[in-house]
Short mmCIF file of C-alpha atoms in Angstrom, two decimals:
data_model
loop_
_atom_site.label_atom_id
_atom_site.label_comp_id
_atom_site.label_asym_id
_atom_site.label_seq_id
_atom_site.Cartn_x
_atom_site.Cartn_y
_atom_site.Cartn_z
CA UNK A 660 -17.03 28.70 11.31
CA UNK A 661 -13.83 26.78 10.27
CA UNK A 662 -11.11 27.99 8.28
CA UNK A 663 -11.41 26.47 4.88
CA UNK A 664 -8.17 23.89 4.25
CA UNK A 665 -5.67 23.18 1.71
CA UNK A 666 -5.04 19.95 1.21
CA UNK A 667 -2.26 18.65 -1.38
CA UNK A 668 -2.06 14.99 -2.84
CA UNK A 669 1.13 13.75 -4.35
CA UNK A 670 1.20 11.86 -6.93
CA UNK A 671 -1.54 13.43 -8.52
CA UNK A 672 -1.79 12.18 -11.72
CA UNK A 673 -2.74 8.53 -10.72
CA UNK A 674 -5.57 6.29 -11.88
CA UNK A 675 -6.87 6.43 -7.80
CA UNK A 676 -7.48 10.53 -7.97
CA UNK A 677 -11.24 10.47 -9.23
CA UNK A 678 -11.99 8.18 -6.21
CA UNK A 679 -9.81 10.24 -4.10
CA UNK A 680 -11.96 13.41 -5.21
CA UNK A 681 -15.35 11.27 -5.39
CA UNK A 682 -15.08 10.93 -1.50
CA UNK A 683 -13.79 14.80 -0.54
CA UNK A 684 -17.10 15.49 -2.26
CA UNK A 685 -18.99 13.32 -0.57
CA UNK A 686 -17.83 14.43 3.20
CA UNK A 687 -18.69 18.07 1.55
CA UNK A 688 -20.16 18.91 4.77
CA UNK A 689 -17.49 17.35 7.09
CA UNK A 690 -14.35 18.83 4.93
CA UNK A 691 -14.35 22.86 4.70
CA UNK A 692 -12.27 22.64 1.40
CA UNK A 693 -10.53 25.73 -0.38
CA UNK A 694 -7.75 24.34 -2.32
CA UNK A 695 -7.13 21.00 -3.94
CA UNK A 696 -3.33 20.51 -5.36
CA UNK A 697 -2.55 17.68 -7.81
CA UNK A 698 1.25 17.91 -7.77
CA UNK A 699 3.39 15.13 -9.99
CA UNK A 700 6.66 14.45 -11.64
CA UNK A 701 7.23 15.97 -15.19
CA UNK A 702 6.62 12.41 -16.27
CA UNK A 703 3.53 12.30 -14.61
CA UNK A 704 2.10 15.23 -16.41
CA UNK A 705 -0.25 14.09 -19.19
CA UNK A 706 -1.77 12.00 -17.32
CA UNK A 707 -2.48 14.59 -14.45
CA UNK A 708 -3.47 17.04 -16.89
CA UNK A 709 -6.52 14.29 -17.71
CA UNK A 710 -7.53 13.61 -14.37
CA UNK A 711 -6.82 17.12 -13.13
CA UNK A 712 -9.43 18.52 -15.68
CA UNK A 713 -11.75 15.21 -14.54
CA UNK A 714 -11.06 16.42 -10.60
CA UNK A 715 -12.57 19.88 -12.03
CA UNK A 716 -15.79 18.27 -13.97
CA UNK A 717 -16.25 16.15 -10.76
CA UNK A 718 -16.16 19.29 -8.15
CA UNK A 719 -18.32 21.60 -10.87
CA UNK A 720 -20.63 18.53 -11.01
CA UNK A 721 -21.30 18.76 -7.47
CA UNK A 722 -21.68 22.29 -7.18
CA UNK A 723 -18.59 23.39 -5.01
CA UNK A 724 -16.32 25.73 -5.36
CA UNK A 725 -13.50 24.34 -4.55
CA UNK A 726 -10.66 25.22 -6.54
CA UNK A 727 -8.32 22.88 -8.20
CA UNK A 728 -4.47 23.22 -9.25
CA UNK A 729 -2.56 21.17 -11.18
CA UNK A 730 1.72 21.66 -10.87
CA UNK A 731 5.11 19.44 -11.30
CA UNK A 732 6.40 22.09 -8.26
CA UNK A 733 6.25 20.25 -5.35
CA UNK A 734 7.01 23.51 -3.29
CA UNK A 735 4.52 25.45 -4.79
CA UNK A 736 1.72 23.01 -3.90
CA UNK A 737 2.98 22.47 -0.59
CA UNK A 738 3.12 25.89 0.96
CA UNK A 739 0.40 26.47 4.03
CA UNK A 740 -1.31 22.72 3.43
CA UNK A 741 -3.10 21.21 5.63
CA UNK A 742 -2.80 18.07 4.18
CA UNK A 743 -0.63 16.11 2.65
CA UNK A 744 -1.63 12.87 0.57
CA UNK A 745 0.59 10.47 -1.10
CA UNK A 746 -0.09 8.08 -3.21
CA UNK A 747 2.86 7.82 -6.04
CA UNK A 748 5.05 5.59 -7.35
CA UNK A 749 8.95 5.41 -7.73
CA UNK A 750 9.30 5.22 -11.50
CA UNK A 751 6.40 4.13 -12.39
CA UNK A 752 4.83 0.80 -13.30
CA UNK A 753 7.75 -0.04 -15.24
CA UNK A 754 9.90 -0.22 -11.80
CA UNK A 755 6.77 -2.46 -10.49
CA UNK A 756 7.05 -4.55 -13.21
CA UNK A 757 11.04 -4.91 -13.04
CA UNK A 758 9.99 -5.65 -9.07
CA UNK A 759 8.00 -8.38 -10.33
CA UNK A 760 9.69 -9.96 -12.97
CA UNK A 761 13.37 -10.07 -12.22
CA UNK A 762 12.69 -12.39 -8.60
CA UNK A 763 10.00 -14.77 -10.71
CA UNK A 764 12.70 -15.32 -13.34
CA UNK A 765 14.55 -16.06 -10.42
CA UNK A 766 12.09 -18.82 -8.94
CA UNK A 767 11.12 -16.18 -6.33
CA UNK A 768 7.81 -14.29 -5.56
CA UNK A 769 7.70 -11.10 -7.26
CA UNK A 770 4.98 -8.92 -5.40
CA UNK A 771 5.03 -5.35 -4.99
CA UNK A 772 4.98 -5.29 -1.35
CA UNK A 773 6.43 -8.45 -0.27
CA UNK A 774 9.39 -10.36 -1.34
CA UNK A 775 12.67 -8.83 -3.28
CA UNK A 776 9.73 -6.40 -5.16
CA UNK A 777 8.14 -5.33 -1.55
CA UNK A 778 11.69 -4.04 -0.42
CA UNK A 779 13.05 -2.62 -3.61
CA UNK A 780 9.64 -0.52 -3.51
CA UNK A 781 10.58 0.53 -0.08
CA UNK A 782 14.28 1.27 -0.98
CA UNK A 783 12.96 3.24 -3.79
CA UNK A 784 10.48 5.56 -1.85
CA UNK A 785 12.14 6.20 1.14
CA UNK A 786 14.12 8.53 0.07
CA UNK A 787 11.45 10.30 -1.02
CA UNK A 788 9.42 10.34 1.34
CA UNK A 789 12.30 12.19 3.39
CA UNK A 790 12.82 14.84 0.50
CA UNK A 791 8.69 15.45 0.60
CA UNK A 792 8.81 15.50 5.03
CA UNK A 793 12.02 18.40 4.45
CA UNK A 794 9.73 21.05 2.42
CA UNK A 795 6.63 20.26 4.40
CA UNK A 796 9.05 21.09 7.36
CA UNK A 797 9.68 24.42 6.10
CA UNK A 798 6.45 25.04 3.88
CA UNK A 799 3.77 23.51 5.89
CA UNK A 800 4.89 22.28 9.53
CA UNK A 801 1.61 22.10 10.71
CA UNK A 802 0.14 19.74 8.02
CA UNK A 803 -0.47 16.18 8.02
CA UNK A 804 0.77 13.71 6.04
CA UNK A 805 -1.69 10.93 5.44
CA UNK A 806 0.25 7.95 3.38
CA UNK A 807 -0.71 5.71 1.55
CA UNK A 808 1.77 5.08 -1.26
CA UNK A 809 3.35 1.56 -1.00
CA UNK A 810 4.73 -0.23 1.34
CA UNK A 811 2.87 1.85 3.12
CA UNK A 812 3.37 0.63 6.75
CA UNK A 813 7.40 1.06 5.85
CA UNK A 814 6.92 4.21 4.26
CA UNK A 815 4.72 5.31 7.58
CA UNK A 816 7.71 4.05 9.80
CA UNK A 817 10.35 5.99 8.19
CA UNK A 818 8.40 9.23 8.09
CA UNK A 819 8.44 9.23 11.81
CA UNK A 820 11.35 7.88 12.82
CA UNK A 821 13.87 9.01 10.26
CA UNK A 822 11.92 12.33 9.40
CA UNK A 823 11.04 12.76 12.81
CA UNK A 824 7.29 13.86 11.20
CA UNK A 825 4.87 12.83 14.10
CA UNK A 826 1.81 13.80 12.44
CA UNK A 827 1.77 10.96 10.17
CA UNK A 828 -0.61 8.13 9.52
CA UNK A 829 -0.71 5.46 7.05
CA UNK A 830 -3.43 3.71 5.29
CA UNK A 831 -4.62 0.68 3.53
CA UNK A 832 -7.39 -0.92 1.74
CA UNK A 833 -7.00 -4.73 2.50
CA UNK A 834 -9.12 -4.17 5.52
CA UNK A 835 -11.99 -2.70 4.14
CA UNK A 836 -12.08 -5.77 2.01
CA UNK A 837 -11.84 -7.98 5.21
CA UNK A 838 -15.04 -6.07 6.96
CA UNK A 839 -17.03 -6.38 3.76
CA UNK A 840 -16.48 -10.02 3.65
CA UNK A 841 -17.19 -10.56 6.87
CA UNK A 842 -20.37 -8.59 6.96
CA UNK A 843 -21.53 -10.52 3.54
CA UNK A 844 -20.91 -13.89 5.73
CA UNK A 845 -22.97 -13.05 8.58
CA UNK A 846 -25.55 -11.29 6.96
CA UNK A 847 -24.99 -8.21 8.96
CA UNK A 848 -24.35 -4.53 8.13
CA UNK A 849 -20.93 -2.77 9.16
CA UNK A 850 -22.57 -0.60 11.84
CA UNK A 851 -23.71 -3.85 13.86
CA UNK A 852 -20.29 -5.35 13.97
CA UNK A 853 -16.76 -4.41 15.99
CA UNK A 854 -13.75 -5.01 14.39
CA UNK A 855 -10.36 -5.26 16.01
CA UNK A 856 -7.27 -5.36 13.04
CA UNK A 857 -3.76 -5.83 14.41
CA UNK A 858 -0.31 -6.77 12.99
CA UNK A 859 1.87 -4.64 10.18
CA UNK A 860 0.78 -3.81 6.53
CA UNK A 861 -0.24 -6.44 4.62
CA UNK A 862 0.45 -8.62 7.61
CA UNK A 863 -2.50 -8.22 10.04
CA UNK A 864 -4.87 -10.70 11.39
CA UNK A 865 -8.36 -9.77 12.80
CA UNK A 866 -11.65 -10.15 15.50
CA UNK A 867 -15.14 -9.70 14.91
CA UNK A 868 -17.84 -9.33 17.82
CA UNK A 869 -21.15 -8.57 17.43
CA UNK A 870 -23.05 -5.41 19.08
CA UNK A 871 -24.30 -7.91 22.03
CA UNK A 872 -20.81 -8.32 22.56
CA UNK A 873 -20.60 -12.17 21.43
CA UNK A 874 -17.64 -12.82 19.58
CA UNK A 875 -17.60 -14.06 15.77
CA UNK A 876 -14.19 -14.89 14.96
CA UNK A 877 -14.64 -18.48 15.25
CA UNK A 878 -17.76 -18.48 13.80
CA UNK A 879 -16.15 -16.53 10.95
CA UNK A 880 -13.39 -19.25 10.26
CA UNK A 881 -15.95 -21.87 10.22
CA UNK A 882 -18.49 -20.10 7.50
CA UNK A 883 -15.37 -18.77 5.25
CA UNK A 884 -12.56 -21.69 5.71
CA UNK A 885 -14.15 -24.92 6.12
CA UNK A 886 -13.61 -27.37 3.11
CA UNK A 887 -17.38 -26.43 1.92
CA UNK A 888 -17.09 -22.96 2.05
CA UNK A 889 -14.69 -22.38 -0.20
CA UNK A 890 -16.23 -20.18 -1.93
CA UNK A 891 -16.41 -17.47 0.64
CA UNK A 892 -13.09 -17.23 1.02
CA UNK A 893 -12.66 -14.42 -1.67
CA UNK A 894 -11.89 -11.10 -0.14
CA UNK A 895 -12.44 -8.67 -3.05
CA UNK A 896 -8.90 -8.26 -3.34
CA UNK A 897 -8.64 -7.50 -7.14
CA UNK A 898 -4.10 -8.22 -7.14
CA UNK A 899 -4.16 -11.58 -5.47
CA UNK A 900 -4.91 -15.20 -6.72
CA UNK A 901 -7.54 -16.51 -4.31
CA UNK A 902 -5.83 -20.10 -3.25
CA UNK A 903 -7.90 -21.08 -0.34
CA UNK A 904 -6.11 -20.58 3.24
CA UNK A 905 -5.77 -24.36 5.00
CA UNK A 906 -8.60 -24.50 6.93
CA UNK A 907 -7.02 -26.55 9.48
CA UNK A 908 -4.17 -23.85 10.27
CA UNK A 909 -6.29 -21.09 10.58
CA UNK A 910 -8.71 -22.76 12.96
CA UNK A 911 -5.81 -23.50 15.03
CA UNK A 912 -3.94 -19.60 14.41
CA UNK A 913 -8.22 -18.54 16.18
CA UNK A 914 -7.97 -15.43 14.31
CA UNK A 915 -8.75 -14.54 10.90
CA UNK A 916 -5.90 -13.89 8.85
CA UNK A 917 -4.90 -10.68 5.83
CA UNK A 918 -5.42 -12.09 2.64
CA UNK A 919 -1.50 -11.12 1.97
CA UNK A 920 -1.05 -14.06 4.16
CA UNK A 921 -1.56 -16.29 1.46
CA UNK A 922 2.48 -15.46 0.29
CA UNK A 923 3.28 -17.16 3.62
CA UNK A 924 1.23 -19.32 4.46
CA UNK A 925 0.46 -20.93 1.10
CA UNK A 926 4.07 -20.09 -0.51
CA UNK A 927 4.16 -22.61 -2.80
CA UNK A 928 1.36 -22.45 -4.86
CA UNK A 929 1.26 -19.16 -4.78
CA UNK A 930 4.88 -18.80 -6.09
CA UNK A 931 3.75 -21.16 -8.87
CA UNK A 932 0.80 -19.45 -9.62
CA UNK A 933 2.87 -16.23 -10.37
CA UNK A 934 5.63 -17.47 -12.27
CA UNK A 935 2.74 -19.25 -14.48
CA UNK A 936 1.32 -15.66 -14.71
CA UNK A 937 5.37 -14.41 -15.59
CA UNK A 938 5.65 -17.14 -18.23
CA UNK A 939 2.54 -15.90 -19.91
CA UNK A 940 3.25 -12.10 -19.85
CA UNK A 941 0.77 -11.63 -16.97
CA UNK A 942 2.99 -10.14 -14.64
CA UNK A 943 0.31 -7.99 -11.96
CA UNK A 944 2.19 -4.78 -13.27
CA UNK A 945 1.32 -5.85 -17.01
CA UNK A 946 -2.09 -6.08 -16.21
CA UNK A 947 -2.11 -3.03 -14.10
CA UNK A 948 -0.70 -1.13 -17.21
CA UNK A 949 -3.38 -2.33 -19.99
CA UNK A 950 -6.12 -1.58 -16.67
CA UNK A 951 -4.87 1.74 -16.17
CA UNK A 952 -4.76 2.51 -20.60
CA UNK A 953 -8.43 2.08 -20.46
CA UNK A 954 -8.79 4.11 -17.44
CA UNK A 955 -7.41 7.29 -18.81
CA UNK A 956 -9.05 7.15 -22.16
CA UNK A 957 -12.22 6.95 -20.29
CA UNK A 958 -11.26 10.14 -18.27
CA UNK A 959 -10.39 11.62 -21.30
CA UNK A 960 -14.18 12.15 -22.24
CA UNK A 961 -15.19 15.62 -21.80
CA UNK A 962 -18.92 14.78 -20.62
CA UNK A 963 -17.34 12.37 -17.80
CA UNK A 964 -17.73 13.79 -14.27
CA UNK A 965 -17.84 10.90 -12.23
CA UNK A 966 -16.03 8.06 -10.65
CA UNK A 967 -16.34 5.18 -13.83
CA UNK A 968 -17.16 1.38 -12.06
CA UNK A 969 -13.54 0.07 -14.10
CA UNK A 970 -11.55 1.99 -11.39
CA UNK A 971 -12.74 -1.06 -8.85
CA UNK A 972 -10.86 -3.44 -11.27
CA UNK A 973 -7.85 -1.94 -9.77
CA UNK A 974 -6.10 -3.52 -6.72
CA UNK A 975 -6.05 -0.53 -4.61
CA UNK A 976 -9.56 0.46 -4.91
CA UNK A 977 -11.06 2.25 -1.63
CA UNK A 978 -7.74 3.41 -0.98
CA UNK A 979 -8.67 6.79 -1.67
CA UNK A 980 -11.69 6.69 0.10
CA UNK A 981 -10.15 5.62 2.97
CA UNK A 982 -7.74 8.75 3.35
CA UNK A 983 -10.81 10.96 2.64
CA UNK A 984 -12.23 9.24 5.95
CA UNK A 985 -9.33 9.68 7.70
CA UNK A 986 -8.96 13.71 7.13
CA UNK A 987 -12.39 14.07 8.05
CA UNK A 988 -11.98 12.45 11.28
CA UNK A 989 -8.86 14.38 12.39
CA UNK A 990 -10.35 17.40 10.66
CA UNK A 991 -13.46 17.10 13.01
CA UNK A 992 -11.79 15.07 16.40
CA UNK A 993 -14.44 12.13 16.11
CA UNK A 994 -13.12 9.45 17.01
CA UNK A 995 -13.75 7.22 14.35
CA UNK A 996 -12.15 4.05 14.64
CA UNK A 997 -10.41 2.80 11.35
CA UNK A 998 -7.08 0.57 10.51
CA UNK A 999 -4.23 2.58 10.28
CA UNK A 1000 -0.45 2.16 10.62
CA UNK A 1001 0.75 4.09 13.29
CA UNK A 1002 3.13 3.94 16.66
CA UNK A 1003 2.38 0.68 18.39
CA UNK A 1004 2.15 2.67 21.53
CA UNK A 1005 1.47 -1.01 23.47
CA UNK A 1006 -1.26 -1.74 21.32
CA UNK A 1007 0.79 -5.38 20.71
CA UNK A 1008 2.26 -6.56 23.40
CA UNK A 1009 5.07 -8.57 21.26
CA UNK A 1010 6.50 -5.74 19.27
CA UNK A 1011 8.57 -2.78 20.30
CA UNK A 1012 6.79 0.08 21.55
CA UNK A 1013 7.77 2.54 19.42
CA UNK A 1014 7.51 0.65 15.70
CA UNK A 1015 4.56 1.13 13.29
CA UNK A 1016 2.18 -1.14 13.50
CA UNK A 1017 -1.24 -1.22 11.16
CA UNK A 1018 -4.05 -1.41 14.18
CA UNK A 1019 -7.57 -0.39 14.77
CA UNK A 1020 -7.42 3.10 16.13
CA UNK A 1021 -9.38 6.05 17.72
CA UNK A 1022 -8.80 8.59 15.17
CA UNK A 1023 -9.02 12.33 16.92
CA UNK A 1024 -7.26 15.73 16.10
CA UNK A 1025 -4.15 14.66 17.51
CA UNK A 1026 -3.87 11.59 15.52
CA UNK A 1027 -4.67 8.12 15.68
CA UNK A 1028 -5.24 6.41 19.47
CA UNK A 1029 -4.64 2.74 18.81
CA UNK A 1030 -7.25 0.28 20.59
CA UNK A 1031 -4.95 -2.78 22.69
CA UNK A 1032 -4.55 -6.05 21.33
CA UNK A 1033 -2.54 -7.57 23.98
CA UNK A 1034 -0.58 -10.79 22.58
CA UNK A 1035 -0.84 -12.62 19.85
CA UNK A 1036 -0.90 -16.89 19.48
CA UNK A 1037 2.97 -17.97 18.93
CA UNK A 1038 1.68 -19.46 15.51
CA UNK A 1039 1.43 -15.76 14.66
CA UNK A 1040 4.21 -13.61 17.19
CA UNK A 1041 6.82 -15.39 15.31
CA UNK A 1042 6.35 -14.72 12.24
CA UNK A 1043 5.38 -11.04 13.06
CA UNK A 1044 8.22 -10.25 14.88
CA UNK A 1045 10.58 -11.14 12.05
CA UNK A 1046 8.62 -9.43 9.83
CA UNK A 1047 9.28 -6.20 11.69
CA UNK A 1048 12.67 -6.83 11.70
CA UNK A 1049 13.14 -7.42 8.13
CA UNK A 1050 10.80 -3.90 7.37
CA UNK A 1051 13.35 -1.98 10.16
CA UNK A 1052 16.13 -3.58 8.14
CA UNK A 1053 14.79 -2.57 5.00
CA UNK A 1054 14.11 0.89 5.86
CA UNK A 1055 17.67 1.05 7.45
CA UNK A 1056 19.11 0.08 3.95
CA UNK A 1057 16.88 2.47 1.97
CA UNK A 1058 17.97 5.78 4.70
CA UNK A 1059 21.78 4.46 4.65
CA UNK A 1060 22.74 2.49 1.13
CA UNK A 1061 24.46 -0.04 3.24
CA UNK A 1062 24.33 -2.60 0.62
CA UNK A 1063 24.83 -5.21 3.55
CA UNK A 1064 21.77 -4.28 4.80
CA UNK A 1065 20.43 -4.94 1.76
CA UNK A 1066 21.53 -8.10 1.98
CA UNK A 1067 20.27 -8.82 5.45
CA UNK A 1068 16.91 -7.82 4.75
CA UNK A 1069 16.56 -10.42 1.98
CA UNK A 1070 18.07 -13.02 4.13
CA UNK A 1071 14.81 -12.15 7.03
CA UNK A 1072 12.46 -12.17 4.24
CA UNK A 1073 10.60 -15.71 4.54
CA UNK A 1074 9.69 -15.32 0.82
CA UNK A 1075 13.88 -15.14 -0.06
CA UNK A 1076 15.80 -18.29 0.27
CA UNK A 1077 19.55 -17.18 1.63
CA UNK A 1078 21.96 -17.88 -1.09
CA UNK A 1079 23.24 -17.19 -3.91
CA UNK A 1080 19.95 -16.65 -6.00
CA UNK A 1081 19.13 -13.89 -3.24
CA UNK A 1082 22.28 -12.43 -4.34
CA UNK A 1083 21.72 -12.74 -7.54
CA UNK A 1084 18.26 -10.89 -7.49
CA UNK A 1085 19.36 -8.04 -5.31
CA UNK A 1086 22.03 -7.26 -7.46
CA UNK A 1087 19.67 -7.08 -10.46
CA UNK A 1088 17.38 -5.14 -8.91
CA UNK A 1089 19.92 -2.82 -7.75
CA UNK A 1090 20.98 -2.18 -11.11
CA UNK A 1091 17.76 -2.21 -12.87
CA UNK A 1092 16.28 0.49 -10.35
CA UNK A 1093 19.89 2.44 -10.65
CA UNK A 1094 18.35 5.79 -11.57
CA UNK A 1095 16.64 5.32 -8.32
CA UNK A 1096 18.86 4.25 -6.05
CA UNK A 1097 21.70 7.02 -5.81
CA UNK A 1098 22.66 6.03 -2.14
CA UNK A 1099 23.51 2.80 -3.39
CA UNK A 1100 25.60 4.10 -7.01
CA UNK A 1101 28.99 3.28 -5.46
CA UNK A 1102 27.62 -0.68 -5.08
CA UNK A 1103 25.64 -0.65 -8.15
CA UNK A 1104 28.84 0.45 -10.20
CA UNK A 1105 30.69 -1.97 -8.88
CA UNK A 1106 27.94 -4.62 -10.29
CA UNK A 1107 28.27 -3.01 -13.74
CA UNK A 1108 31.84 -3.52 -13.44
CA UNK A 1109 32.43 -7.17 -11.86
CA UNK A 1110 29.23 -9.04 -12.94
CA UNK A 1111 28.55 -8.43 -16.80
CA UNK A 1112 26.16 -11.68 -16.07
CA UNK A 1113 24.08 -9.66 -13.80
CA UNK A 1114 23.64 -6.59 -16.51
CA UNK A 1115 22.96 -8.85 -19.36
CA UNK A 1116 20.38 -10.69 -17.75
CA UNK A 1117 18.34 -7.50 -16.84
CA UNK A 1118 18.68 -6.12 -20.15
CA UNK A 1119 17.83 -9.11 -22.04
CA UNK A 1120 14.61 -9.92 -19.83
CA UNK A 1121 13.38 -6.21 -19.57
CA UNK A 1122 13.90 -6.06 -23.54
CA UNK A 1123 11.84 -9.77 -23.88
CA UNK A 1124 9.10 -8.08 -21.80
CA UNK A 1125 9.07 -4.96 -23.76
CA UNK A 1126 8.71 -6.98 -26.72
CA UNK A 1127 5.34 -8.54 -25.65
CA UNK A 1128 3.64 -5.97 -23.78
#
């Protein structure tokens, strides 16, 4: 009989948890569960407290006995885990919204994974991330940590190169939406399809064959991408405007593309599209924030002891799930294959061997086994590659505070024109996201005291949208 596990999720109070503990309940029978931990920051308590007590209606519900604490002590929680889960964010949505809205007021994309808002996210979490890998080192060094708090292929990279934590894997939920979609199109179920994922987080392209072994990719671009199919082209992904992709360019790219794509391949009307959003007050994190009021005063209600249907309004949906799937297949070595970011390992020929990449892998009790893509079209190596280099730039500037780093990770970004707008923004966000950023105080003080410009502009725009939220 197994030993019964501990496993610890960080960031515990968020809006995700009931579909985290929905899908531990329903791999009852793969998951030997003692001890569920819902750890968060003192901020963070109320609404932990409310999904904590939902966690407890949800596991009575079922009949288990699994036993649920709720703490702001990080150590406490951690000792003897066997997993780790994270899933929190750096101040809050108010930093996701400053993320957002300083670049758009700026005339650049503010996203909370790509652009200026994708790396200040990183350069805000980080950090963290280390501090969490140090007590598991000492608390729990046999325990994974299974990641998927934002950017989450960044976040995965620094945890095992910087922390030097091996057992590591990070997740996402774009794909999920891409194998739903495609099964919808060719009128097949999951289990009759292959799917091969391969590129970085929120930056991966895909192949379909069916179980005959014919491939489907091109058949794929035709029935989603063509002029007349418009329609199809809508991959569930709740947090991104659904421009069609130019049919044209993805017939020539021959594989199917992430729908985060659409920031670089279809820039400009996507840029518009969210600074028409910013003029109106609709900023993704000001939606997110009336989404997630509703949330908790549904899991306030005592007779509620199930996963409501408004959690899928959320952009992360199946998140959660996901991880659940992913500690059930290390917890029983099955090999499952699933997208996960993880050491390249070869799996793509035109990256470095030892970066993260997000991949179809083998997942077993050693980890995840990535499955070889080989190379990828030049129409898509290119823009990969700098990619990576921007996220190992970014991640160098969020473990260091070189400020020039910074700098040089805007300048790779293809969503960040070089100039003096780029300068502009970083310096705002730097001293919007100060309480965050202590590696960086020295630079930040410096923009307090040289650039009054730069600290009146942040203060008058975060007061305007505090004013019409």
């Amino acid at each position: 009989m197994q030993n019964r596990i501990k496993i610890v999720t960080i960031g515990g109070g968020s809006s995700y948890t009931p579909e985290l503990i929905e899908g531990l309940i329903l791999r009852k029978d793969l998951l030997p569960i003692a001890e569920l931990w819902l750890v968060d920051i003192a901020d963070g308590a109320e609404k932990m407290e409310i999904v904590g007590n939902m966690a407890k209606r949800m596991i009575a519900a079922a009949g288990l006995d699994w036993q649920v604490h709720l703490t702001l002590d990080r150590q406490q929680a951690l000792k003897d885990a066997d997993y780790v889960t994270t899933q929190f964010r750096v101040g809050l949505l108010d930093a996701r919204l400053k993320d957002e809205a300083i670049p758009l007021a700026n005339g650049l994309l503010g996203q909370e994974t790509n652009g200026a808002g994708g790396i200040f996210k990183a350069l805000r979490t980080i950090p963290v991330i280390l501090e969490i890998i140090e007590d598991m080192r000492r608390l729990c060094p046999d325990a994974w940590l299974v990641d998927f708090t934002n950017p989450a292929g960044m976040v995965t990279e620094a945890a095992i190169k910087y922390g030097k934590w091996e057992k590591t894997v990070g997740l996402c939920n774009v794909p999920f939406g891409h194998i739903t979609q495609a099964c919808k199109v060719l009128e097949a179920e999951e289990a009759d399809l292959d799917f091969k994922f391969a590129g970085l987080n929120h930056f991966h392209w895909h192949r379909v064959w069916d179980k005959a072994g014919n491939e489907r990719t091109a058949e794929l671009i035709e029935k989603i991408y063509a002029p007349e199919q418009r329609e199809k082209s809508d991959e569930g992904l709740k947090n991104i405007h659904q421009i069609p992709f130019y049919y044209e360019q993805v017939k020539h790219l021959g594989i199917l593309p992430c729908g985060y794509h659409r920031y670089y391949y279809l820039q400009e009307p996507m840029l518009a599209h969210a600074i028409e959003e910013f003029e109106h007050y609709e900023t993704r994190a000001e939606v997110v924030k009336k989404t997630e009021r509703r949330l908790f005063e549904l899991y306030k209600d005592v007779n509620l002891d199930y996963k409501p249907e408004e959690l899928s309004q959320r952009g992360g949906a199946h998140y959660s799930d996901a991880a659940c799937d992913l500690i059930a297949a290390i917890q029983n070595n099955t090999g499952k294959q699933m997208v996960v970011s993880t050491r390249n390992n070869g799996a793509i020929a035109d990256l470095p061997f030892d970066c993260i990449v997000e991949v179809t892998a083998a997942i077993t009790a050693h980890g995840a086994e990535p499955l070889r893509w080989g190379r990828l079209p030049p129409s898509a190596r290119g823009m990969i590659q700098l990619m990576k280099a921007m996220e190992e730039t970014t991640i160098e500037a969020a473990v260091s505070g070189d400020y020039g780093a910074a700098l040089h990770a805007f300048i790779l970004n293809p969503l960040i024109p070089a100039g003096e707008t780029a300068i502009k923004v970083l310096d705002a966000l730097l001293y919007a996201h100060k309480e965050y950023l202590p590696k960086f105080a020295d630079k930040i003080a410096e923009i307090e005291r040289e650039k009054p410009e730069i600290v009146t502009f942040v203060n008058e725009l975060l007061a305007d949208r505090k004013a019409h939220a």
